[in-house]
Amino acid sequence: MLQIACPHCGPRDENEFSCGGEAHIARPTQPDTISDAEWADYLFMRTNPKGVLAERWCHIVGCRRWFNVERDTVTHAILRVYAMGEPRGDGSA
Amino acid sequence: MKNNKRYSIFSLARNARKYHENWAEAWRSPEPKPSYDAIIVGGGGHGLATAYYLAKEHGLTNVAVVEKGPIGLGNTGRNTTVIRSNYLWDESAAIYELSLKLYEGLSQDLNFNIMLSQRGLISLAHNQHDMREIQRRVNAIHLNGIDSEMLSLAEVRELVPILNMSPNSRYPVVGASIQRRAGIARHDAVTWGYARGADARGVDILQHTEVTGFRIQSGRVEGVETSRGFIAAPKVAVAVAGHSSVLAEMAGFRMPIQSHPLQALVSEPLKPIFNTVLMSSTVHVYLSQSDRGELVMGAGIDGYNSYAQRGSPMILEDMLAAAVELLPVFSRVKMMRQWGGIVDVCPDASPIIGKTPVSGLYFNCGWGTGGFKAIPGSGFVFAHTIAKGEPHEIAAPFSLDRFTTGALIDEHGAAGVAH
């Protein structure tokens, strides 16, 4: 079981949390003008890396707040926990 | 070693006389040729079935199957071996029923006993909502000409006498449906049978050959870079399940796939006690008893993305709690082995079969938690798609384009368990 350090409550077991999938997926700012392919990319296409993944977690049975986690999808090691809205480790949004 | 001969009662007797020391290898281990007419990436069930049907149905024998490890040790060797075709939507019904029909004749076709046991699959209902849902499914499935029926409580009790039918249980059983042609098969035998059949028709199975990249010129695939050097082919077909996104990235496009761990476990062997496949979506477990007597069970995926072939123990705890709730007689059975596989889950829980943005490059993936049952049908339609360059009519609705057009095939409820 993963141990996740909630930024508000401290380290807790994984079964207190819900994984919300890939982080940093921005909703298109011009929804009226973008193409179907761009919609498909936003709605369905995912990075799904073998390695470091930035993902969202929610502390559902604790503070119920969302935050971001960088986690390795091969070792499951949690590399970084950071607030929603902060850029990922490599500085990209 | 002798040639790949046909198995029969006579070959068995002949080899018994020689203390079974002269059995031929079931498939060769050839050196890679510099080029092939088609390369299949991934030596699991789907890849090997594709190679087999390319050779058998389309006469394409100058084909290689490239596998990074030994064949059949990914999800094909890790699943709970359930086979069924009771899917809701017409598109799914067509492909899974094709698959089940091919499975029914597969031992004869491959001359290899895949130990298909059509013992029936029971889906339980625990409340009024479950009842309405399985009744709707039974009717929809029936309209597609696939066997599917409701069971009375008395019939359920007769088929599974050890099932907890107490009205006082936490989630009482209030009804059930059954597909009698569903069942289980030996997963390794499916791998070996297809490998042997493909090899006998001239397909080269290249084990321990890892694809490290694609060679693509002006939007057209020219071959694959591997750990054993470049191999050229005008057609490359990828069937790598959990690693589909990794290979798509090598080819320069994105996939709507998430890789998750799916765990399973088996118990110590027991005497025969339980001769159907039992599934419950509400308490969330599916289980059967293997021919070796082990209880084989599984449930849902872990919630996070992973490539590690293992998951978290709380998933197993939930699965075992559900199993003991349904079958209290198993409460003291010891669990012997537990493992995980990496399943490739699509947003609509349906597979992707067909063309990609790169010309000559085909993908077959997204089977998620239910790929084993689909192996023959998937290989059959994928082989057609590769050979003709156009999707087989059964594969056409499962194109990658559907995520752009919006024609999704939502099978989230299909497993009778959450995806």
Coordinates of C-alpha atoms in Angstrom, one line a residue:
Chain A
M1 CA 0.0 0.0 0.0
L2 CA 1.3 3.5 -0.8
Q3 CA 1.9 6.0 2.0
I4 CA 0.9 9.4 0.7
A5 CA 1.9 12.6 2.5
C6 CA -1.2 14.8 2.4
P7 CA 0.0 18.4 2.4
H8 CA -2.7 19.2 5.0
C9 CA -2.9 16.1 7.2
G10 CA 0.5 14.5 6.9
P11 CA 1.4 10.9 5.9
R12 CA -1.6 8.5 5.6
D13 CA -2.3 5.2 4.0
E14 CA -3.4 5.0 0.4
N15 CA -6.9 3.8 1.2
E16 CA -7.7 7.2 2.6
F17 CA -7.2 8.7 -0.9
S18 CA -8.7 8.6 -4.3
C19 CA -6.5 8.8 -7.4
G20 CA -7.8 11.4 -9.9
G21 CA -5.5 10.6 -12.8
E22 CA -3.2 12.7 -14.8
A23 CA -2.6 16.3 -13.6
H24 CA -2.0 19.5 -15.6
I25 CA -4.7 18.8 -18.2
A26 CA -6.0 22.2 -19.0
R27 CA -9.5 22.7 -20.4
P28 CA -9.4 24.4 -23.9
T29 CA -9.8 28.2 -23.5
Q30 CA -11.5 28.5 -27.0
P31 CA -14.0 25.6 -26.9
D32 CA -16.1 27.1 -29.8
T33 CA -13.3 27.1 -32.3
I34 CA -11.1 24.0 -31.6
S35 CA -11.3 21.0 -33.8
D36 CA -12.8 17.5 -33.0
A37 CA -9.2 16.2 -32.8
E38 CA -8.2 18.8 -30.3
W39 CA -11.3 17.9 -28.2
A40 CA -10.4 14.2 -28.4
D41 CA -6.9 15.0 -27.2
Y42 CA -8.2 17.0 -24.3
L43 CA -10.9 14.5 -23.3
F44 CA -9.4 11.1 -24.0
M45 CA -5.7 11.1 -24.9
R46 CA -3.3 10.6 -21.9
T47 CA 0.4 10.6 -21.4
N48 CA 0.4 7.3 -19.4
P49 CA 4.2 7.4 -19.0
K50 CA 6.4 4.5 -17.9
G51 CA 8.3 6.5 -15.3
V52 CA 7.4 9.8 -13.6
L53 CA 3.7 10.7 -13.8
A54 CA 2.2 13.9 -12.4
E55 CA -1.2 13.0 -11.0
R56 CA -4.0 14.3 -8.8
W57 CA -5.0 12.8 -5.6
C58 CA -7.9 13.6 -3.2
H59 CA -7.8 12.9 0.5
I60 CA -11.4 11.7 0.5
V61 CA -11.7 10.4 4.0
G62 CA -9.5 13.1 5.5
C63 CA -9.5 16.8 4.6
R64 CA -11.2 16.1 1.2
R65 CA -8.8 18.4 -0.5
W66 CA -7.1 17.9 -3.9
F67 CA -3.3 18.1 -4.5
N68 CA -0.7 16.9 -7.0
V69 CA 1.8 14.1 -6.7
E70 CA 4.7 13.1 -8.8
R71 CA 5.0 9.3 -8.7
D72 CA 7.1 6.8 -10.5
T73 CA 4.8 4.3 -12.3
V74 CA 7.4 1.5 -12.2
T75 CA 8.7 1.7 -8.6
H76 CA 5.6 3.5 -7.2
A77 CA 8.0 5.8 -5.3
I78 CA 6.3 9.2 -4.5
L79 CA 8.8 11.8 -5.6
R80 CA 7.0 15.1 -4.8
V81 CA 3.7 16.3 -3.3
Y82 CA 2.7 19.8 -4.3
A83 CA -0.4 22.1 -4.4
M84 CA -2.9 22.3 -7.2
G85 CA -1.9 25.1 -9.6
E86 CA 1.8 24.7 -8.9
P87 CA 3.9 23.7 -12.0
R88 CA 5.3 20.2 -12.2
G89 CA 9.0 19.4 -11.3
D90 CA 10.4 20.2 -14.7
G91 CA 8.8 23.6 -14.6
S92 CA 6.2 23.0 -17.3
A93 CA 2.6 23.7 -16.7
Chain B
M1 CA 15.0 -32.3 -32.4
K2 CA 12.4 -33.6 -34.9
N3 CA 10.0 -31.6 -37.0
N4 CA 6.9 -30.1 -35.6
K5 CA 4.6 -33.2 -36.0
R6 CA 0.9 -33.5 -35.5
Y7 CA -0.2 -34.6 -32.0
S8 CA -2.4 -37.7 -31.9
I9 CA -2.9 -40.9 -29.9
F10 CA -0.3 -42.5 -32.2
S11 CA 2.3 -39.9 -31.6
L12 CA 1.7 -40.2 -27.9
A13 CA 2.2 -44.0 -28.0
R14 CA 5.3 -43.7 -30.2
N15 CA 6.9 -41.2 -27.8
A16 CA 5.9 -43.2 -24.8
R17 CA 7.9 -46.1 -26.1
K18 CA 11.0 -43.9 -26.2
Y19 CA 10.4 -42.5 -22.7
H20 CA 9.2 -39.2 -24.1
E21 CA 12.7 -38.1 -25.0
N22 CA 12.1 -37.4 -28.6
W23 CA 9.2 -34.9 -28.6
A24 CA 9.9 -32.2 -31.2
E25 CA 10.1 -28.5 -30.1
A26 CA 6.7 -27.0 -30.4
W27 CA 8.2 -23.9 -32.1
R28 CA 11.6 -22.9 -33.4
S29 CA 13.9 -20.2 -32.1
P30 CA 15.1 -18.7 -35.4
E31 CA 17.5 -15.9 -36.0
P32 CA 15.8 -12.7 -37.2
K33 CA 15.7 -12.3 -41.0
P34 CA 16.6 -8.8 -42.3
S35 CA 13.0 -8.2 -43.5
Y36 CA 9.5 -9.7 -43.3
D37 CA 6.2 -8.9 -45.0
A38 CA 4.7 -8.1 -41.6
I39 CA 6.0 -7.9 -38.0
I40 CA 3.8 -8.4 -35.0
V41 CA 5.1 -6.7 -31.9
G42 CA 4.0 -8.6 -28.8
G43 CA 4.1 -12.4 -28.3
G44 CA 1.0 -12.7 -26.1
G45 CA -2.2 -14.4 -27.0
H46 CA -3.4 -11.5 -29.3
G47 CA -0.1 -11.2 -31.2
L48 CA 0.3 -14.9 -31.7
A49 CA -3.3 -15.4 -32.7
T50 CA -2.9 -12.5 -35.2
A51 CA 0.2 -14.2 -36.7
Y52 CA -1.6 -17.6 -36.8
Y53 CA -4.6 -16.2 -38.7
L54 CA -2.4 -14.1 -41.0
A55 CA -0.7 -17.3 -42.1
K56 CA -3.8 -19.5 -42.1
E57 CA -6.5 -17.2 -43.5
H58 CA -4.5 -14.8 -45.6
G59 CA -1.4 -16.9 -46.7
L60 CA 0.9 -14.4 -45.2
T61 CA 3.7 -16.6 -43.8
N62 CA 6.8 -14.3 -44.1
V63 CA 5.9 -12.9 -40.7
A64 CA 7.8 -12.4 -37.4
V65 CA 6.4 -12.1 -33.9
V66 CA 8.7 -10.0 -31.8
E67 CA 8.5 -10.5 -28.1
K68 CA 10.8 -8.8 -25.5
G69 CA 10.6 -11.8 -23.1
P70 CA 9.4 -15.3 -23.4
I71 CA 5.9 -15.6 -25.1
G72 CA 2.8 -15.6 -23.0
L73 CA 4.2 -14.3 -19.8
G74 CA 2.4 -11.0 -19.8
N75 CA -1.4 -10.7 -19.3
T76 CA -2.0 -13.9 -21.3
G77 CA -0.3 -15.9 -18.5
R78 CA -1.7 -13.8 -15.7
N79 CA -5.5 -13.6 -16.2
T80 CA -8.3 -15.6 -14.6
T81 CA -9.1 -17.4 -17.9
V82 CA -12.8 -16.5 -18.1
I83 CA -14.3 -16.8 -21.6
R84 CA -17.8 -15.4 -22.3
S85 CA -19.6 -13.3 -24.9
N86 CA -22.5 -11.7 -22.9
Y87 CA -21.8 -8.1 -23.9
L88 CA -24.4 -5.4 -24.1
W89 CA -23.8 -3.5 -27.3
D90 CA -24.0 -5.0 -30.8
E91 CA -20.4 -4.1 -31.7
S92 CA -19.1 -5.9 -28.7
A93 CA -21.4 -8.8 -29.0
A94 CA -20.2 -9.4 -32.6
I95 CA -16.5 -9.6 -31.7
Y96 CA -16.8 -11.5 -28.4
E97 CA -19.2 -14.0 -29.9
L98 CA -16.8 -14.5 -32.9
S99 CA -14.2 -15.2 -30.3
L100 CA -16.3 -17.6 -28.3
K101 CA -17.2 -19.5 -31.5
L102 CA -13.5 -19.8 -32.5
Y103 CA -12.7 -20.9 -29.0
E104 CA -15.3 -23.7 -29.3
G105 CA -13.4 -25.2 -32.2
L106 CA -9.9 -24.1 -31.2
S107 CA -8.5 -27.4 -29.8
Q108 CA -9.3 -29.1 -33.1
D109 CA -8.1 -26.2 -35.2
L110 CA -4.8 -25.9 -33.4
N111 CA -4.3 -29.7 -32.7
F112 CA -3.6 -28.6 -29.2
N113 CA -5.9 -29.1 -26.2
I114 CA -6.7 -25.7 -24.8
M115 CA -8.9 -27.4 -22.1
L116 CA -12.0 -25.3 -22.8
S117 CA -14.6 -26.0 -20.2
Q118 CA -18.0 -24.4 -21.0
R119 CA -19.2 -24.7 -17.4
G120 CA -21.5 -21.6 -17.5
L121 CA -21.0 -18.2 -15.9
I122 CA -23.5 -16.9 -13.3
S123 CA -23.8 -13.1 -12.6
L124 CA -25.5 -12.4 -9.3
A125 CA -28.0 -9.7 -8.5
H126 CA -28.1 -8.4 -4.9
N127 CA -30.7 -5.6 -5.1
Q128 CA -33.5 -4.3 -7.4
H129 CA -31.1 -2.2 -9.4
D130 CA -28.9 -5.2 -10.1
M131 CA -32.0 -7.2 -11.2
R132 CA -33.2 -4.6 -13.7
E133 CA -29.7 -4.3 -15.1
I134 CA -29.1 -8.0 -15.6
Q135 CA -32.6 -8.4 -17.0
R136 CA -31.9 -5.7 -19.5
R137 CA -28.6 -7.3 -20.4
V138 CA -30.1 -10.8 -20.8
N139 CA -32.7 -9.4 -23.2
A140 CA -30.2 -7.3 -25.2
I141 CA -27.8 -10.2 -25.5
H142 CA -30.6 -12.6 -26.5
L143 CA -31.6 -10.3 -29.3
N144 CA -28.1 -10.6 -30.7
G145 CA -28.6 -14.4 -30.8
I146 CA -26.3 -15.1 -27.9
D147 CA -27.3 -17.6 -25.2
S148 CA -28.3 -15.8 -22.0
E149 CA -31.0 -16.4 -19.5
M150 CA -32.3 -15.5 -16.1
L151 CA -32.1 -18.1 -13.3
S152 CA -34.6 -18.5 -10.5
L153 CA -33.2 -18.6 -6.9
A154 CA -33.9 -22.4 -6.8
E155 CA -31.8 -22.9 -10.0
V156 CA -29.0 -20.8 -8.5
R157 CA -29.1 -22.9 -5.4
E158 CA -29.0 -26.1 -7.4
L159 CA -26.0 -24.9 -9.5
V160 CA -24.0 -23.5 -6.6
P161 CA -25.1 -25.3 -3.4
I162 CA -22.3 -23.7 -1.4
L163 CA -23.5 -20.1 -2.2
N164 CA -24.7 -18.1 0.8
M165 CA -28.4 -17.6 -0.1
S166 CA -29.5 -16.4 3.4
P167 CA -31.9 -13.5 3.2
N168 CA -30.2 -12.2 6.3
S169 CA -26.7 -11.8 4.7
R170 CA -25.3 -8.3 4.2
Y171 CA -25.9 -8.4 0.4
P172 CA -28.6 -11.1 -0.1
V173 CA -28.7 -12.8 -3.5
V174 CA -32.1 -11.9 -5.1
G175 CA -31.5 -13.3 -8.6
A176 CA -29.0 -14.2 -11.3
S177 CA -28.3 -14.6 -15.0
I178 CA -26.3 -17.2 -16.8
Q179 CA -24.5 -17.7 -20.1
R180 CA -24.2 -21.5 -20.3
R181 CA -21.6 -21.5 -23.1
A182 CA -19.2 -19.3 -21.1
G183 CA -16.5 -20.9 -19.1
I184 CA -12.7 -21.2 -18.7
A185 CA -9.7 -22.5 -20.7
R186 CA -6.1 -23.1 -20.0
H187 CA -4.4 -19.8 -20.8
D188 CA -0.9 -21.2 -21.4
A189 CA -2.3 -23.7 -23.8
V190 CA -3.9 -21.0 -25.8
T191 CA -0.5 -19.3 -26.1
W192 CA 1.4 -22.4 -26.9
G193 CA -1.2 -23.7 -29.4
Y194 CA -1.2 -20.5 -31.4
A195 CA 2.6 -20.3 -31.2
R196 CA 3.0 -23.8 -32.5
G197 CA 0.3 -23.3 -35.2
A198 CA 1.9 -20.1 -36.4
D199 CA 5.4 -21.6 -36.4
A200 CA 4.3 -24.6 -38.3
R201 CA 3.0 -22.3 -41.1
G202 CA 6.4 -20.5 -41.3
V203 CA 6.0 -17.6 -38.8
D204 CA 9.3 -16.7 -37.0
I205 CA 8.7 -16.3 -33.2
L206 CA 11.6 -14.1 -32.0
Q207 CA 11.7 -14.2 -28.2
H208 CA 13.9 -12.0 -26.1
T209 CA 13.8 -9.4 -28.9
E210 CA 12.7 -6.0 -27.5
V211 CA 11.4 -3.3 -29.8
T212 CA 13.3 0.0 -29.0
G213 CA 11.8 2.2 -31.7
F214 CA 10.1 2.4 -35.1
R215 CA 11.7 3.5 -38.3
I216 CA 9.2 5.9 -39.9
Q217 CA 9.9 7.8 -43.2
S218 CA 7.4 10.5 -44.4
G219 CA 4.6 9.1 -42.3
R220 CA 5.1 5.4 -43.4
V221 CA 6.5 2.7 -41.2
E222 CA 9.6 0.9 -42.6
G223 CA 10.4 -1.5 -39.8
V224 CA 11.3 -1.8 -36.1
E225 CA 14.5 -1.2 -34.2
T226 CA 15.1 -4.0 -31.8
S227 CA 17.6 -5.2 -29.2
R228 CA 18.8 -7.6 -32.0
G229 CA 19.1 -5.0 -34.7
F230 CA 16.8 -3.4 -37.3
I231 CA 14.1 -5.6 -38.9
A232 CA 12.4 -4.2 -42.0
A233 CA 8.7 -4.7 -42.8
P234 CA 6.1 -2.6 -44.7
K235 CA 3.5 -3.6 -42.1
V236 CA 4.0 -3.5 -38.3
A237 CA 1.2 -4.6 -36.0
V238 CA 1.4 -3.8 -32.3
A239 CA -0.4 -5.9 -29.6
V240 CA 1.4 -5.1 -26.4
A241 CA -1.5 -4.4 -23.9
G242 CA -0.2 -2.5 -21.0
H243 CA 2.8 -1.0 -22.9
S244 CA 0.7 0.4 -25.8
S245 CA 1.2 4.0 -24.7
V246 CA 4.9 3.5 -24.6
L247 CA 5.1 2.1 -28.1
A248 CA 2.6 4.8 -29.4
E249 CA 5.0 7.4 -28.0
M250 CA 7.9 5.8 -29.9
A251 CA 5.8 6.2 -33.1
G252 CA 4.9 9.8 -32.2
F253 CA 1.2 9.8 -31.4
R254 CA -0.9 9.6 -28.2
M255 CA -3.3 6.9 -27.1
P256 CA -6.5 7.2 -24.9
I257 CA -5.1 4.4 -22.8
Q258 CA -4.3 4.2 -19.0
S259 CA -2.2 1.3 -17.7
H260 CA -3.4 0.0 -14.4
P261 CA -2.6 -3.1 -12.3
L262 CA -5.2 -5.8 -12.2
Q263 CA -4.6 -8.3 -9.4
A264 CA -5.6 -12.0 -9.1
L265 CA -4.9 -14.8 -6.7
V266 CA -5.3 -18.5 -6.4
S267 CA -5.9 -20.7 -3.4
E268 CA -4.4 -24.1 -2.3
P269 CA -6.0 -26.9 -4.3
L270 CA -9.3 -28.2 -3.1
K271 CA -11.4 -31.2 -4.2
P272 CA -14.0 -30.3 -6.8
I273 CA -16.7 -28.3 -5.1
F274 CA -17.6 -25.5 -7.5
N275 CA -18.2 -26.1 -11.2
T276 CA -19.3 -22.8 -12.6
V277 CA -17.8 -19.3 -12.9
L278 CA -19.4 -17.0 -10.4
M279 CA -19.5 -13.2 -10.7
S280 CA -20.9 -10.4 -8.6
S281 CA -20.7 -6.7 -9.4
T282 CA -22.1 -5.5 -6.2
V283 CA -19.8 -7.3 -3.7
H284 CA -17.2 -7.3 -6.5
V285 CA -15.4 -10.5 -7.2
Y286 CA -15.3 -13.2 -9.8
L287 CA -14.1 -16.7 -9.2
S288 CA -13.9 -20.2 -10.5
Q289 CA -12.2 -23.5 -9.6
S290 CA -9.4 -24.6 -11.9
D291 CA -8.9 -28.2 -13.1
R292 CA -6.1 -28.4 -10.5
G293 CA -8.6 -27.6 -7.8
E294 CA -7.4 -24.1 -7.0
L295 CA -9.9 -21.3 -6.6
V296 CA -9.0 -18.6 -9.1
M297 CA -10.3 -15.1 -8.3
G298 CA -10.1 -11.5 -9.4
A299 CA -11.8 -8.2 -8.9
G300 CA -11.2 -4.6 -10.0
I301 CA -8.2 -2.6 -11.0
D302 CA -6.0 -0.5 -8.7
G303 CA -6.9 3.1 -9.1
Y304 CA -3.5 4.5 -10.0
N305 CA -1.4 4.1 -13.2
S306 CA 1.3 1.5 -13.0
Y307 CA 3.7 -0.6 -15.0
A308 CA 4.9 -2.6 -12.0
Q309 CA 2.8 -5.8 -12.4
R310 CA 1.7 -5.5 -8.7
G311 CA -0.9 -3.5 -6.8
S312 CA -2.0 -2.6 -3.3
P313 CA -3.2 -5.2 -0.7
M314 CA -6.4 -3.4 0.1
I315 CA -7.7 -4.5 -3.3
L316 CA -7.1 -8.1 -2.4
E317 CA -8.7 -7.6 1.0
D318 CA -11.9 -6.3 -0.6
M319 CA -11.8 -9.2 -3.1
L320 CA -11.4 -11.8 -0.4
A321 CA -14.1 -10.2 1.8
A322 CA -16.5 -10.4 -1.2
A323 CA -15.6 -14.1 -1.8
V324 CA -16.1 -15.1 1.8
E325 CA -19.4 -13.1 1.9
L326 CA -20.7 -15.2 -1.1
L327 CA -19.1 -18.5 -0.2
P328 CA -18.5 -18.6 3.6
V329 CA -17.4 -22.3 3.2
F330 CA -14.1 -20.9 1.8
S331 CA -13.3 -18.7 4.8
R332 CA -10.4 -20.9 6.0
V333 CA -9.0 -21.7 2.6
K334 CA -5.3 -20.6 2.3
M335 CA -4.3 -18.4 -0.6
M336 CA -1.2 -19.6 -2.3
R337 CA -0.2 -17.0 -5.0
Q338 CA -1.0 -13.5 -5.8
W339 CA 0.1 -11.4 -8.7
G340 CA -0.7 -8.4 -10.9
G341 CA -0.8 -7.7 -14.6
I342 CA -0.8 -4.3 -16.4
V343 CA -4.0 -3.8 -18.2
D344 CA -4.6 -1.1 -20.9
V345 CA -7.9 0.6 -20.1
C346 CA -9.8 2.7 -22.6
P347 CA -12.2 5.5 -21.7
D348 CA -15.1 3.5 -22.9
A349 CA -13.8 0.1 -21.8
S350 CA -13.7 -1.2 -25.4
P351 CA -10.6 -2.1 -27.4
I352 CA -8.9 -0.2 -30.2
I353 CA -8.2 -2.3 -33.3
G354 CA -6.9 -0.9 -36.6
K355 CA -5.0 1.8 -38.2
T356 CA -3.0 4.6 -36.6
P357 CA -1.8 8.0 -37.8
V358 CA 1.3 6.2 -39.2
S359 CA 0.7 4.5 -42.5
G360 CA 1.4 0.7 -42.3
L361 CA 1.4 0.7 -38.5
Y362 CA -1.6 -1.0 -36.8
F363 CA -2.5 -1.2 -33.1
N364 CA -4.6 -3.7 -31.2
C365 CA -5.0 -2.7 -27.6
G366 CA -7.3 -1.4 -24.9
W367 CA -8.7 -4.8 -24.0
G368 CA -8.4 -3.7 -20.4
T369 CA -9.5 -6.3 -17.9
G370 CA -11.1 -8.7 -20.4
G371 CA -8.5 -9.5 -23.1
F372 CA -8.2 -13.3 -22.7
K373 CA -11.7 -14.1 -23.8
A374 CA -11.2 -12.1 -27.0
I375 CA -7.9 -13.6 -28.2
P376 CA -9.2 -15.7 -31.1
G377 CA -11.7 -13.1 -32.4
S378 CA -9.2 -10.3 -31.9
G379 CA -6.5 -12.1 -33.8
F380 CA -8.9 -13.1 -36.6
V381 CA -10.1 -9.5 -37.3
F382 CA -6.7 -7.9 -36.7
A383 CA -5.1 -10.3 -39.2
H384 CA -7.8 -9.4 -41.8
T385 CA -7.2 -5.7 -41.1
I386 CA -3.4 -6.0 -41.6
A387 CA -3.6 -8.3 -44.7
K388 CA -6.2 -6.1 -46.5
G389 CA -5.1 -2.7 -45.2
E390 CA -8.8 -2.1 -44.3
P391 CA -10.6 -2.9 -41.1
H392 CA -12.6 -6.2 -40.9
E393 CA -16.3 -5.2 -40.6
I394 CA -16.3 -6.5 -37.0
A395 CA -13.2 -4.5 -36.1
A396 CA -14.3 -1.3 -37.9
P397 CA -16.3 0.2 -35.0
F398 CA -13.3 -0.2 -32.7
S399 CA -11.1 2.3 -34.6
L400 CA -8.9 4.9 -32.9
D401 CA -11.0 7.5 -34.7
R402 CA -14.0 6.9 -32.5
F403 CA -12.5 9.1 -29.8
T404 CA -12.6 12.0 -32.4
T405 CA -16.0 11.2 -33.9
G406 CA -17.6 10.4 -30.6
A407 CA -18.9 7.0 -31.5
L408 CA -17.8 5.4 -28.3
I409 CA -18.8 1.8 -27.3
D410 CA -19.5 2.1 -23.6
E411 CA -18.9 -1.3 -22.0
H412 CA -18.1 -0.1 -18.5
G413 CA -20.8 -2.4 -17.1
A414 CA -19.8 -5.4 -19.2
A415 CA -17.5 -7.3 -16.9
G416 CA -20.2 -7.3 -14.2
V417 CA -17.5 -5.7 -12.2
A418 CA -16.3 -2.2 -12.2
H419 CA -13.4 -1.4 -14.5

